[in-house]
PDB file of C-alpha atoms in Angstrom:
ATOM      1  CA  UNK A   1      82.051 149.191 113.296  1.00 57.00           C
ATOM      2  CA  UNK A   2      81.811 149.423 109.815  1.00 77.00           C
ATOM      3  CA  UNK A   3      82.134 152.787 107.756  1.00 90.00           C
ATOM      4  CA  UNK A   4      85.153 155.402 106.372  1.00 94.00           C
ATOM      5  CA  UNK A   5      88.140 156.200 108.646  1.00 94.00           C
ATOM      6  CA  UNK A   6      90.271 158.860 107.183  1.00 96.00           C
ATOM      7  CA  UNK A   7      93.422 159.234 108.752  1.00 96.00           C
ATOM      8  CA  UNK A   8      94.744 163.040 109.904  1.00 96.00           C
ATOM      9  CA  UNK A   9      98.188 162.031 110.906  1.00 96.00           C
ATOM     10  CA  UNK A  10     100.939 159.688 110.614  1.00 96.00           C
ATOM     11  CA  UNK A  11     100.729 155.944 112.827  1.00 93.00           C
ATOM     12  CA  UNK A  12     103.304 153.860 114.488  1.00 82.00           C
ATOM     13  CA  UNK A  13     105.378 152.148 114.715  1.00 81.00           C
ATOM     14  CA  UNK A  14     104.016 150.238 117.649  1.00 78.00           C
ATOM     15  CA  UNK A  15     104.700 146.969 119.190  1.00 78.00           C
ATOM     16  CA  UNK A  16     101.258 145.116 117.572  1.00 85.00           C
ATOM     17  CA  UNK A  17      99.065 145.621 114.007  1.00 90.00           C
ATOM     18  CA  UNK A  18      98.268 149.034 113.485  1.00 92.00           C
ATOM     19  CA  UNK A  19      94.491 148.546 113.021  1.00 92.00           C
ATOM     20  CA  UNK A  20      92.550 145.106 113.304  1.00 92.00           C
ATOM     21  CA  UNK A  21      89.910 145.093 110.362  1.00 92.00           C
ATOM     22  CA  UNK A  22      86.897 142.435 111.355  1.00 88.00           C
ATOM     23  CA  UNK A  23      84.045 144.960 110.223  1.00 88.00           C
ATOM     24  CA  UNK A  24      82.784 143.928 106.744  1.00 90.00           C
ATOM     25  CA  UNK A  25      81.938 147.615 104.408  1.00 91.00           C
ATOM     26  CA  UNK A  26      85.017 149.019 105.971  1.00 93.00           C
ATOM     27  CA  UNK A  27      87.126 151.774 104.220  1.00 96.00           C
ATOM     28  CA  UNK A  28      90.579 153.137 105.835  1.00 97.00           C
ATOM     29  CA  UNK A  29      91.839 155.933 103.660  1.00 98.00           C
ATOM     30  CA  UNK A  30      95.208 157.023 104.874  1.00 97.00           C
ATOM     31  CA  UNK A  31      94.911 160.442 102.726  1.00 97.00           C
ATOM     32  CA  UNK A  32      98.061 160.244 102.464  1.00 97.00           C
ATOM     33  CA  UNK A  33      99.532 159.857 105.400  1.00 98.00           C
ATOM     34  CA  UNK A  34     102.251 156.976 106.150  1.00 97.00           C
ATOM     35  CA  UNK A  35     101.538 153.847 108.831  1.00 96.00           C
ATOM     36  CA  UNK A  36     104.757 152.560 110.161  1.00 93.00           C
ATOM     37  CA  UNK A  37     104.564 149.174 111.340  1.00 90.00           C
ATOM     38  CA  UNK A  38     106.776 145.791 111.450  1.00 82.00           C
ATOM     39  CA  UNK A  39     108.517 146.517 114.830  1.00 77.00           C
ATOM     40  CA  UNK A  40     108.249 142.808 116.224  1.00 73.00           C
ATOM     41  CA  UNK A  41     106.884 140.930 113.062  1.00 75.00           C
ATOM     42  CA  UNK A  42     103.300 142.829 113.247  1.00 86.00           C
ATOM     43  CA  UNK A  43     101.374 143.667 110.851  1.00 92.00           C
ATOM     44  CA  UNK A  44     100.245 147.330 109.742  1.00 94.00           C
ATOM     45  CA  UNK A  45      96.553 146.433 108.560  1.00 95.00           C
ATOM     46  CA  UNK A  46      95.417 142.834 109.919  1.00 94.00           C
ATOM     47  CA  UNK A  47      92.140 141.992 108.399  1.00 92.00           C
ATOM     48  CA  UNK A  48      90.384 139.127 110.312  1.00 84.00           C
ATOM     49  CA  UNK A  49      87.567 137.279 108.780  1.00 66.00           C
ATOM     50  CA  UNK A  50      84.415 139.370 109.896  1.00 63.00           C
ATOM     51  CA  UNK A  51      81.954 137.812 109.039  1.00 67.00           C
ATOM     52  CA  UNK A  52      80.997 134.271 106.690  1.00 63.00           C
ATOM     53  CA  UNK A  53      81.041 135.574 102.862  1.00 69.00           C
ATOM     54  CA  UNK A  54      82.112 139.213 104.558  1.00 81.00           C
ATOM     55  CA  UNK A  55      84.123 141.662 102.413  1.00 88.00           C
ATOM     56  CA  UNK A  56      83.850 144.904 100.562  1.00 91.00           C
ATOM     57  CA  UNK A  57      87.089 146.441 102.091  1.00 93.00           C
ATOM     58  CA  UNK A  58      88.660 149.139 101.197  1.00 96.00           C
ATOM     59  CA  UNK A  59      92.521 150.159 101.593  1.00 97.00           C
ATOM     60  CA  UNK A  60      93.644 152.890  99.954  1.00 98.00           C
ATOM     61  CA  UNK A  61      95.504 156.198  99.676  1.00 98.00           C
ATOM     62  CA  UNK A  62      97.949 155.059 102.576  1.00 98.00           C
ATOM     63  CA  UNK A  63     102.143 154.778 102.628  1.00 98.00           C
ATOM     64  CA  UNK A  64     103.235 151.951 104.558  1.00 96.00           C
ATOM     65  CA  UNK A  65     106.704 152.446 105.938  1.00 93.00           C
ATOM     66  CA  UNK A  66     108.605 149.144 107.756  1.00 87.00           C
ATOM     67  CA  UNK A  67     111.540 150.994 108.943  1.00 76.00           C
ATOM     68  CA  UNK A  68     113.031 148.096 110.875  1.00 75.00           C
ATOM     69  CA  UNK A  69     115.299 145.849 109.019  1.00 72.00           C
ATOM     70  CA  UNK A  70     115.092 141.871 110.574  1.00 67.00           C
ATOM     71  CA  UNK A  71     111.382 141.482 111.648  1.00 74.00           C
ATOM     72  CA  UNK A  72     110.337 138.124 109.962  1.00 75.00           C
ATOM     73  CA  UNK A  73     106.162 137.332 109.639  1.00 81.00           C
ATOM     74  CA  UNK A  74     105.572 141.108 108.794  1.00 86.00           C
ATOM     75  CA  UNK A  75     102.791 142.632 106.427  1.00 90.00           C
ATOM     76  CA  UNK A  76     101.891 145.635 104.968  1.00 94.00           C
ATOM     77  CA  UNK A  77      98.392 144.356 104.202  1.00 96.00           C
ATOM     78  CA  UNK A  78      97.483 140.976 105.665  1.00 94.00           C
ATOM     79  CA  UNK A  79      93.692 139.645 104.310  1.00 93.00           C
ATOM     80  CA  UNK A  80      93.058 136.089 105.850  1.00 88.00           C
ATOM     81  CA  UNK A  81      89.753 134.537 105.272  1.00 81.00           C
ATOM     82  CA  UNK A  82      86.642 134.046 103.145  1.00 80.00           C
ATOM     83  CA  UNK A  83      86.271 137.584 101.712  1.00 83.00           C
ATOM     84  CA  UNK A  84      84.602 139.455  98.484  1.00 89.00           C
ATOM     85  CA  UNK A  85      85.013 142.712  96.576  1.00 92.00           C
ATOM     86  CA  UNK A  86      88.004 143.824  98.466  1.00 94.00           C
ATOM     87  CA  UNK A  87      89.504 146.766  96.909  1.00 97.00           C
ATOM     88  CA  UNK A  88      93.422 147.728  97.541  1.00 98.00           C
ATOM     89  CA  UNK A  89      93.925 151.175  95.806  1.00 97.00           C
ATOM     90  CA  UNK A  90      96.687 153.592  95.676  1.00 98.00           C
ATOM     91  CA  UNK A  91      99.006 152.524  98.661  1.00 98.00           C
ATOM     92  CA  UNK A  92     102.859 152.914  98.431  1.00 98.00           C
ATOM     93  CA  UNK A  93     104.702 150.308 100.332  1.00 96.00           C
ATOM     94  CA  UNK A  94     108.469 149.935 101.551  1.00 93.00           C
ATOM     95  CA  UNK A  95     108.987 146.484 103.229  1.00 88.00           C
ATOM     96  CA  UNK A  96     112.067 144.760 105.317  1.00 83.00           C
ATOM     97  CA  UNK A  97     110.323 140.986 105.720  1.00 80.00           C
ATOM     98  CA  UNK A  98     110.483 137.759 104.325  1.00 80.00           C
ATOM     99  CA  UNK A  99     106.903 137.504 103.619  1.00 83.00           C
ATOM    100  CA  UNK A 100     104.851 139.239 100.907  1.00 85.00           C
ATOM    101  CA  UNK A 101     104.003 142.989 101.834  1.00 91.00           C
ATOM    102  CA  UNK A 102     100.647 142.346 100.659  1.00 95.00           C
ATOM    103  CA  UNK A 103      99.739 138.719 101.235  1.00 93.00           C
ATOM    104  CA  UNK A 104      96.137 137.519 101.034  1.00 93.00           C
ATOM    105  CA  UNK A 105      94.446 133.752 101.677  1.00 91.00           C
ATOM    106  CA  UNK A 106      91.099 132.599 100.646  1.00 89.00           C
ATOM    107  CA  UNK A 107      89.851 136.182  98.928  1.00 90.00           C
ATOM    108  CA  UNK A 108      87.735 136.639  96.065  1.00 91.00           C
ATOM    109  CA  UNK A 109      86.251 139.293  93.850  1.00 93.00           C
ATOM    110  CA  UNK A 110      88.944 142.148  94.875  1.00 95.00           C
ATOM    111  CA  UNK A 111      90.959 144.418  92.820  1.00 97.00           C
ATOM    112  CA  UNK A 112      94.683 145.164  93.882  1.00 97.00           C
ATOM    113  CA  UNK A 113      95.267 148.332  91.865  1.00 98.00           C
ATOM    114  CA  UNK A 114      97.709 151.292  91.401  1.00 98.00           C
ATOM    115  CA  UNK A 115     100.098 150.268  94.126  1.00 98.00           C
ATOM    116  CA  UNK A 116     103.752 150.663  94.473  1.00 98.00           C
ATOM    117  CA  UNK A 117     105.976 148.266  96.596  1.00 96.00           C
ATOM    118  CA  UNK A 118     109.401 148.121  97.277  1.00 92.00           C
ATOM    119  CA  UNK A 119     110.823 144.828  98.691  1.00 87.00           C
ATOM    120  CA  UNK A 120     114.006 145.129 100.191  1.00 81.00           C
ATOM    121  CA  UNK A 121     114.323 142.040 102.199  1.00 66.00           C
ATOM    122  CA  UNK A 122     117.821 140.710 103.921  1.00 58.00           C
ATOM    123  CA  UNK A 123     117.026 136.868 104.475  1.00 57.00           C
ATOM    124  CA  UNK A 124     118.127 133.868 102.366  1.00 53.00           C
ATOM    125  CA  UNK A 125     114.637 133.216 101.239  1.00 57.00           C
ATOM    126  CA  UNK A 126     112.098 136.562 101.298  1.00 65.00           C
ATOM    127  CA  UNK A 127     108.510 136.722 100.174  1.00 72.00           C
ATOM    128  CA  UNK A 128     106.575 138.241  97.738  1.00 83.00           C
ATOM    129  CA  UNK A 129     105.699 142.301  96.673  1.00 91.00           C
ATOM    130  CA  UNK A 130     101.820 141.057  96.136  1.00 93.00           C
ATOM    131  CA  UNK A 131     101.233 137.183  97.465  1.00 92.00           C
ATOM    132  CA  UNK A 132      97.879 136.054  96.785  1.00 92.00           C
ATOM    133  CA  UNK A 133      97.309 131.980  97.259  1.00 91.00           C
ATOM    134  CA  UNK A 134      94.108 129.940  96.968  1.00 89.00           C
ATOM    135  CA  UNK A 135      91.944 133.175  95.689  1.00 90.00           C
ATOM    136  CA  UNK A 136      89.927 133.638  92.291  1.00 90.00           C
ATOM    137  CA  UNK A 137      88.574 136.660  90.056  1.00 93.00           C
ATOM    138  CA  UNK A 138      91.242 139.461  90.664  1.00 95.00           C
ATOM    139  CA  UNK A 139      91.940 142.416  89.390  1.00 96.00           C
ATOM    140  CA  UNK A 140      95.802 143.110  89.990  1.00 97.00           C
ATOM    141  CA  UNK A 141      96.095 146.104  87.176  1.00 98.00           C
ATOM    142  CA  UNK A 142      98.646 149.341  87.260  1.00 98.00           C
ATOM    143  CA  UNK A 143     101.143 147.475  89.894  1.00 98.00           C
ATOM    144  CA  UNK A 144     104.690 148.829  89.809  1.00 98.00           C
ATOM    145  CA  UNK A 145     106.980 146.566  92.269  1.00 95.00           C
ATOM    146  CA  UNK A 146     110.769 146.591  92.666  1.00 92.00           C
ATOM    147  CA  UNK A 147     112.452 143.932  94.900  1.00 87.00           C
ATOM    148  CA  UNK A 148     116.162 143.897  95.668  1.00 83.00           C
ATOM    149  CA  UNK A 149     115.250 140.809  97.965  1.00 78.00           C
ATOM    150  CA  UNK A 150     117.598 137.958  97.483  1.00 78.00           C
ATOM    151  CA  UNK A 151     114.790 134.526  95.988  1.00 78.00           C
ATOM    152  CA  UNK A 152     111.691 136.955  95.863  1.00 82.00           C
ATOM    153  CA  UNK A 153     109.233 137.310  93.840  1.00 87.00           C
ATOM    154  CA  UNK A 154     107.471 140.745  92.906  1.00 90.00           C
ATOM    155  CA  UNK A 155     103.456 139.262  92.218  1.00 92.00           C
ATOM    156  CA  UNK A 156     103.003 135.373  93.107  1.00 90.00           C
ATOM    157  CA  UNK A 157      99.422 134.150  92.159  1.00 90.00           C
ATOM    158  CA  UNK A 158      98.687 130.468  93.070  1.00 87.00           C
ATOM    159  CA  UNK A 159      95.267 128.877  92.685  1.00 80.00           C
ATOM    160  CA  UNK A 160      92.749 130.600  90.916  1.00 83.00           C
ATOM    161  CA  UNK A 161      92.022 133.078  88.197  1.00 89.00           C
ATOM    162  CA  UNK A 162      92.820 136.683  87.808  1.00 93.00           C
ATOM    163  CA  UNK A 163      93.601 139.584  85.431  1.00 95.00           C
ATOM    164  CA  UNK A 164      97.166 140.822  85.535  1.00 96.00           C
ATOM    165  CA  UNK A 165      97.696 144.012  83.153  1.00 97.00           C
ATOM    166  CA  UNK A 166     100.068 146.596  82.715  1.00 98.00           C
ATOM    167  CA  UNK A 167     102.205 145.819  86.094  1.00 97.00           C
ATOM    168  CA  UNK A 168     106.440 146.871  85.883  1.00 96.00           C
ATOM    169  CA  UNK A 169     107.629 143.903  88.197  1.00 94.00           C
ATOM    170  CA  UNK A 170     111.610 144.248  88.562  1.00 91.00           C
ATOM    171  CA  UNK A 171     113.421 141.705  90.197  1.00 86.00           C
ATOM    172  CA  UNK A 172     117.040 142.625  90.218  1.00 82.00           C
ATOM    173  CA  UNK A 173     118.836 140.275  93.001  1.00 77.00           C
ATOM    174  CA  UNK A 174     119.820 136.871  92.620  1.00 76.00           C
ATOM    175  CA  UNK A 175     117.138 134.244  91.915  1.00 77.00           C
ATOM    176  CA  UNK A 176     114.290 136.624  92.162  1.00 79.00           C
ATOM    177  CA  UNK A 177     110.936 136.466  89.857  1.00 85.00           C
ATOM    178  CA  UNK A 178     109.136 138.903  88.108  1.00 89.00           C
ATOM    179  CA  UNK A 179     105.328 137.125  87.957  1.00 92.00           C
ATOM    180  CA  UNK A 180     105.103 133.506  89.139  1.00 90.00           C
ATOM    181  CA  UNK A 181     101.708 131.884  88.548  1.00 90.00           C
ATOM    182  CA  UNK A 182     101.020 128.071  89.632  1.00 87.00           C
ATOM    183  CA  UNK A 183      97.427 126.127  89.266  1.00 89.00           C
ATOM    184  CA  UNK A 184      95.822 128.944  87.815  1.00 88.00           C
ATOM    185  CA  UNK A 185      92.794 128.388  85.555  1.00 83.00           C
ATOM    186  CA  UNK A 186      90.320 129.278  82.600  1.00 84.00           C
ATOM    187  CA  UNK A 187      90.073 133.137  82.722  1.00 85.00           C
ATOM    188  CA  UNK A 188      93.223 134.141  83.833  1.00 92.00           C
ATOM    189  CA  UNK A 189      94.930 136.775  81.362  1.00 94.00           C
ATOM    190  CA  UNK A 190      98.264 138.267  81.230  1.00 95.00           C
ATOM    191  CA  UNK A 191      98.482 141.575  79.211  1.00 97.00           C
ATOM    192  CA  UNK A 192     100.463 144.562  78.604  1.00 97.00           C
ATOM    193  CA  UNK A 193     103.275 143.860  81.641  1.00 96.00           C
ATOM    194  CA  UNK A 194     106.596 144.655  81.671  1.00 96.00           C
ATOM    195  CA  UNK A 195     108.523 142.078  83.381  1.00 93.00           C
ATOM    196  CA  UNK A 196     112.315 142.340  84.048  1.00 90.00           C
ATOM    197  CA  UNK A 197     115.007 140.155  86.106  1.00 86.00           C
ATOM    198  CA  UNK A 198     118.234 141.128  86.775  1.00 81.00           C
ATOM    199  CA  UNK A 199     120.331 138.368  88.101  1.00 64.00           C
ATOM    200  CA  UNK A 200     123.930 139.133  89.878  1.00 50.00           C
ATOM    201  CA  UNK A 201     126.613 136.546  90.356  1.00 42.00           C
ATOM    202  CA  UNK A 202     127.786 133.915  88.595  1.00 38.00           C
ATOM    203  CA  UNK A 203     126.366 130.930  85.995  1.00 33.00           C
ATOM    204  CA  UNK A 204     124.995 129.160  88.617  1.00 34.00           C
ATOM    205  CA  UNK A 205     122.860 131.753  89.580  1.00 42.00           C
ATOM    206  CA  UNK A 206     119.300 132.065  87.570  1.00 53.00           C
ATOM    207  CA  UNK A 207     116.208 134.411  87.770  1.00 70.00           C
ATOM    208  CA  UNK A 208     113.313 134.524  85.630  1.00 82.00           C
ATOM    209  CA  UNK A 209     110.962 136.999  84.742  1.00 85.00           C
ATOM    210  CA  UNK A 210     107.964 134.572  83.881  1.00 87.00           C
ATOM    211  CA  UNK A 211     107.246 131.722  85.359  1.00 88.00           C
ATOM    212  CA  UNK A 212     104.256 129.286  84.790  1.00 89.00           C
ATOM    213  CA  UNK A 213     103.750 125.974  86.299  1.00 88.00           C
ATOM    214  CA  UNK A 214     100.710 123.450  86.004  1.00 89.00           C
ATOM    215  CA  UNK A 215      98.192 125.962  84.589  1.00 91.00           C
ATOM    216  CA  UNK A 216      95.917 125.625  81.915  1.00 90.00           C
ATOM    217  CA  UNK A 217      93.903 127.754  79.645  1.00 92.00           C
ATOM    218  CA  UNK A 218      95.693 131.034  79.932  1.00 93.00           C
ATOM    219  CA  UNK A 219      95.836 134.086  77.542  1.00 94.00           C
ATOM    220  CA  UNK A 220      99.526 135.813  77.775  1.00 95.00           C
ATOM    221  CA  UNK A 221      99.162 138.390  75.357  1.00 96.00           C
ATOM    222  CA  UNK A 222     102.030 141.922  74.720  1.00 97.00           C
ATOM    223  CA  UNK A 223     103.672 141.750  77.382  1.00 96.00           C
ATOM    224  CA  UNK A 224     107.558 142.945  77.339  1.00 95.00           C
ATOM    225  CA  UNK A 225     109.360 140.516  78.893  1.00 93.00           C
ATOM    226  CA  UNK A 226     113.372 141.263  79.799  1.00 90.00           C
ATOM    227  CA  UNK A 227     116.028 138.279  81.359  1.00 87.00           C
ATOM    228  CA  UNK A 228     119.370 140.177  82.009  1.00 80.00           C
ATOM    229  CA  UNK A 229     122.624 138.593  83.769  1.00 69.00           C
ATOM    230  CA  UNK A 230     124.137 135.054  83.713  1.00 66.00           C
ATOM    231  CA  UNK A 231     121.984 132.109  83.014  1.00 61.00           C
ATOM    232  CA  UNK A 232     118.449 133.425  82.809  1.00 73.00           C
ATOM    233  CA  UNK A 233     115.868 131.983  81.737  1.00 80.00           C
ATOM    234  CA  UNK A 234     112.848 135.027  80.568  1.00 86.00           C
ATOM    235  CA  UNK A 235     109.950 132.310  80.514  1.00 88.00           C
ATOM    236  CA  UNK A 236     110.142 129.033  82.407  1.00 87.00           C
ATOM    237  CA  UNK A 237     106.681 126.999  81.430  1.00 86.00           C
ATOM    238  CA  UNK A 238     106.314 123.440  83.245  1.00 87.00           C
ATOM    239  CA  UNK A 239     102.862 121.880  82.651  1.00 89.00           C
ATOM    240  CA  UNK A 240     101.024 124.217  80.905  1.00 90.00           C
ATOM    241  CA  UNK A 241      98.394 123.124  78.495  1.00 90.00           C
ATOM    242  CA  UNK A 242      95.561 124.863  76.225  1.00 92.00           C
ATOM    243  CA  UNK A 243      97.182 128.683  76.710  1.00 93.00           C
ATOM    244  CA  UNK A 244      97.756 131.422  73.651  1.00 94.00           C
ATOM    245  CA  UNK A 245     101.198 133.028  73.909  1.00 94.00           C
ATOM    246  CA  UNK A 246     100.294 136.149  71.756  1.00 95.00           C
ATOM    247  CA  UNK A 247     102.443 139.499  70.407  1.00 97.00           C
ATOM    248  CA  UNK A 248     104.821 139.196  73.313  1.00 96.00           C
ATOM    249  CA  UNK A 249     108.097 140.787  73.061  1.00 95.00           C
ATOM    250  CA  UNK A 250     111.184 138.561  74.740  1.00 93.00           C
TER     251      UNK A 250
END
């Protein structure tokens, strides 16, 4: 049922997802209080479309602990579906997987604020800090996300149109990303970030802080952007057209 659950104790880690979300005007406030989850590539909060057009979702206030290294398909917060005015507040997440510890499909309208993830992955390929695909008008403001995870990328935005201000992304393992952005559209703005890479190993190995490909009409205003280490490139554009590159410091 819908409504406020406010959690008086730590959760987990258990076998399957932590809770199920399929109740639209549903808030789970952790107060606090940590979730572990990821034992055998669960997720800690699964939400399930409720609902056609359902939303107004609220995760905040929580820690979200995957203390077991190896579990592959793993999320901190999974959001599947046709949702609106989803709100992700506030959480502090530590994550072991190859996929994004907040990964989201199909949302709109939400606001992915105040967060901080660590992404410590140990696979050839991992996933994203914040992975949002095929979504439009977000809010992803205050983010700070660190990822040691070898080929990651700390926020990766495909399809759609968001604001993305004042996040730190550091990526400081080989071929990581700071902010990757592909097919993105009119109204998407980039402001006040600091993005850093940190590449180790040798000239063949690259990471980049900022990178933009087939996009169009984008405003990428002072942001501090930082490529350190062998062979890095601190913006990589590929098809972008009709876009202001503004007071940016590189």
């Amino acid at each position: 049922a819908s409504g406020t659950l406010i959690l008086k104790e730590n959760l987990g880690p258990q076998s399957g997802n932590c809770f199920n979300v399929t109740t639209s005007h549903t808030t789970i406030d952790c107060n606090g209080y940590t979730i572990f989850y990821g034992t055998s590539g669960s997720d800690a909060i699964d939400i399930q479309a409720p609902d056609p057009g359902g939303g107004n979702i609220t995760i905040k206030n929580c820690i979200f602990n995957q203390n077991v290294k190896g579990v592959t398909d793993s999320q901190a917060i999974k959001s599947y579906g046709g949702f609106f005015n989803n709100n992700f507040w506030n959480n502090t997440i530590y994550s072991h997987s190859d996929v994004g510890a907040i990964t989201i499909f199909n949302n709109n309208n939400t606001n992915i604020s105040w967060n901080t993830i660590t992404q410590n992955g140990s696979y050839i390929s991992n996933g994203s800090g914040i992975n949002i695909q095929q979504s439009y008008n977000f809010y992803i403001d205050y983010n700070i996300v660190n990822t040691t995870a070898v080929a990651s990328t700390a926020i990766t935005y495909s399809t759609g149109n968001a604001t993305i201000r004042q996040n730190k992304l550091n990526a400081t393992s080989v071929n990581a990303n700071g902010l990757s952005l592909t097919y993105v559209i009119k109204g998407t703005n980039i402001l006040e970030n600091t993005l850093i890479t940190t590449a180790n190993g040798g000239m063949s190995i690259s990471s980049t802080p900022f990178s933009i490909f087939e996009s169009n009409d984008l405003i990428i205003r002072s942001n501090i952007i930082k490529a350190k280490g062998d062979s890095n490139d601190a913006v990589d554009l590929d098809t972008v057209n009709n876009s202001l590159f503004d007071n940016n410091t590189i």
